[in-house]
Amino acid sequence: MTFELDRRNLLQMLGLAAVSGGVLSRASFAYAADTDSVSIGWPSDVPSWDPNQRFVPDAQPIFKLVFDQPLDQSPDLKLIPNLITKWDLAADGLSMPFEIRSDVKFHNGDPMTMEDFSYTFVDRIKSGLKLDIANSWRNLTAIEAISPTSGIMKFSAPTPTAPQWLAFLGSYLVPKKYMESVGQDGFLKKPVGTGPYKLVDYQMNSRIVLQRNDDYFGAKPKIKNVTIEIIKDPSARTAAIQSGQIDLTVNIPVREAERLGKTEGLTAEINPFTRIILLQIRNDMGFSDENVRLAAHHAIDKAALSKAFYGGAAVPLSVPATPGTPGFVEGYSFKYDPALSKELLAKSGFSADKPATITLAATNGQFPSDFDIARALVQMWGKVGIKCEIQQIEYSKYFELNRGGKLPEATLYSFDNATGDPEIFSGYLLNPKMPFGAWKGMEIGQKVLNLFAEPVYDKRVAGYRDLAKEAVETGATIPLLQSVQTLVRKKNLAYVKYGNAWILGNTMSWS
């Protein structure tokens, strides 16, 4: 009797081997035989092949291989030209003249034109399609073409972060002519972009095969073929990189990364990036009392959380921004002080014998060690006089619960911001008119709304730094840690490290 193992069964078996602690022999490990190809083990698929449709941070490194954004970011997250070569946001933030390249072609050979910009960022949104960029570009009323390569973006309200959004979630240029000819369904089956790679094969939730675009206007990738294996289970990703089935993977448990880093032929990294772990705080119910909110914050030993769950690599945070980004406040520290927590609780009539009671919502498996962190917080709070129960939630339900006012006092949350701009940290998390944060208090909220309309960059950034401190010192937010990305790769595979954890196949090469 004969049978054939398919890929899924093989990876499941490998995953089981990793879980059980089985160590594959060194003989099974091999360097890549084909130095013109690379295989990446990735934890999730794209939500669809319409890159404007859904904001999924982990899909961005895949989209960026097939599509281009008007602006790009350097590894240290500075804005740099891409499809747009020049831009100049007006002093009042109501318009932005820009110029585009004249030598860009879509994968089907059609030239990129100013019409594609208007189609992507104005026409598709006005058509009523359910696109996430309809929110990010809600103030954009028109793109006026001045010449074949120059235009003006016009806004209905000051939009000081327009340049940042041209390099952020969902802002990928799509081809008007091709999309209108094949329709939405046709485009999803055969997407066409301007990016450094073309999609040549796709198996949903299984495999993405890309081939180098030799007509690319930018730097040509050194590696011709990129295969992205969608391996959702971290144990299976661990086993796949250990056995040599893939060349690079991310987001495996810290302990596994540390172990594999000691394996011959592999190297491991634990890299902090522009994603934060924080507690989303309500301004009512058990947290209506500022003393209780601040007591909860002072009781958290963030360094201990980092050491226990991230090998000490996750930087403890005192403001909702990561080090090196514009909104980070150098030298500011919100101290860990359980004694002060007890004093604050006593002022409001609470003690170990008469604890304040709250509920903490947490996901289980959305980001590394999320539920373990939640349990550790419950223990820390219990020591000072805060009794807490954990409510497990699905990440997909977060926005629904938040809109319905059904989140508890605190929610453990991970928030990504590839741009590093403070608006997309403090601004989005504390804006009472947006669905991201649970805090609805207008004393903080109105200051956020004012900053959204501030067109002067230095004034805006300074305002967000002040806001971040005020929000922390009134208990409107409780930042915990800078997130980390674990990465394991074959030692002779080089890649460019980005501050926002983009892992881009077009930056890779074999030595």
Coordinates of C-alpha atoms in Angstrom, one line a residue, residues 360 373-383 386-390:
L360 CA -9.3 42.5 31.9
I373 CA 0.9 38.6 30.3
A374 CA -2.7 39.0 31.2
R375 CA -2.4 36.4 34.0
A376 CA 0.8 38.1 35.3
L377 CA -1.1 41.4 35.4
V378 CA -3.8 39.8 37.5
Q379 CA -1.2 38.6 40.0
M380 CA 0.5 42.0 40.2
W381 CA -2.7 43.8 40.8
G382 CA -3.8 41.3 43.4
K383 CA -0.8 42.2 45.5
I386 CA -7.1 45.2 42.8
K387 CA -9.1 42.1 42.1
C388 CA -9.2 41.3 38.5
E389 CA -10.9 38.7 36.4
I390 CA -9.8 37.8 32.8

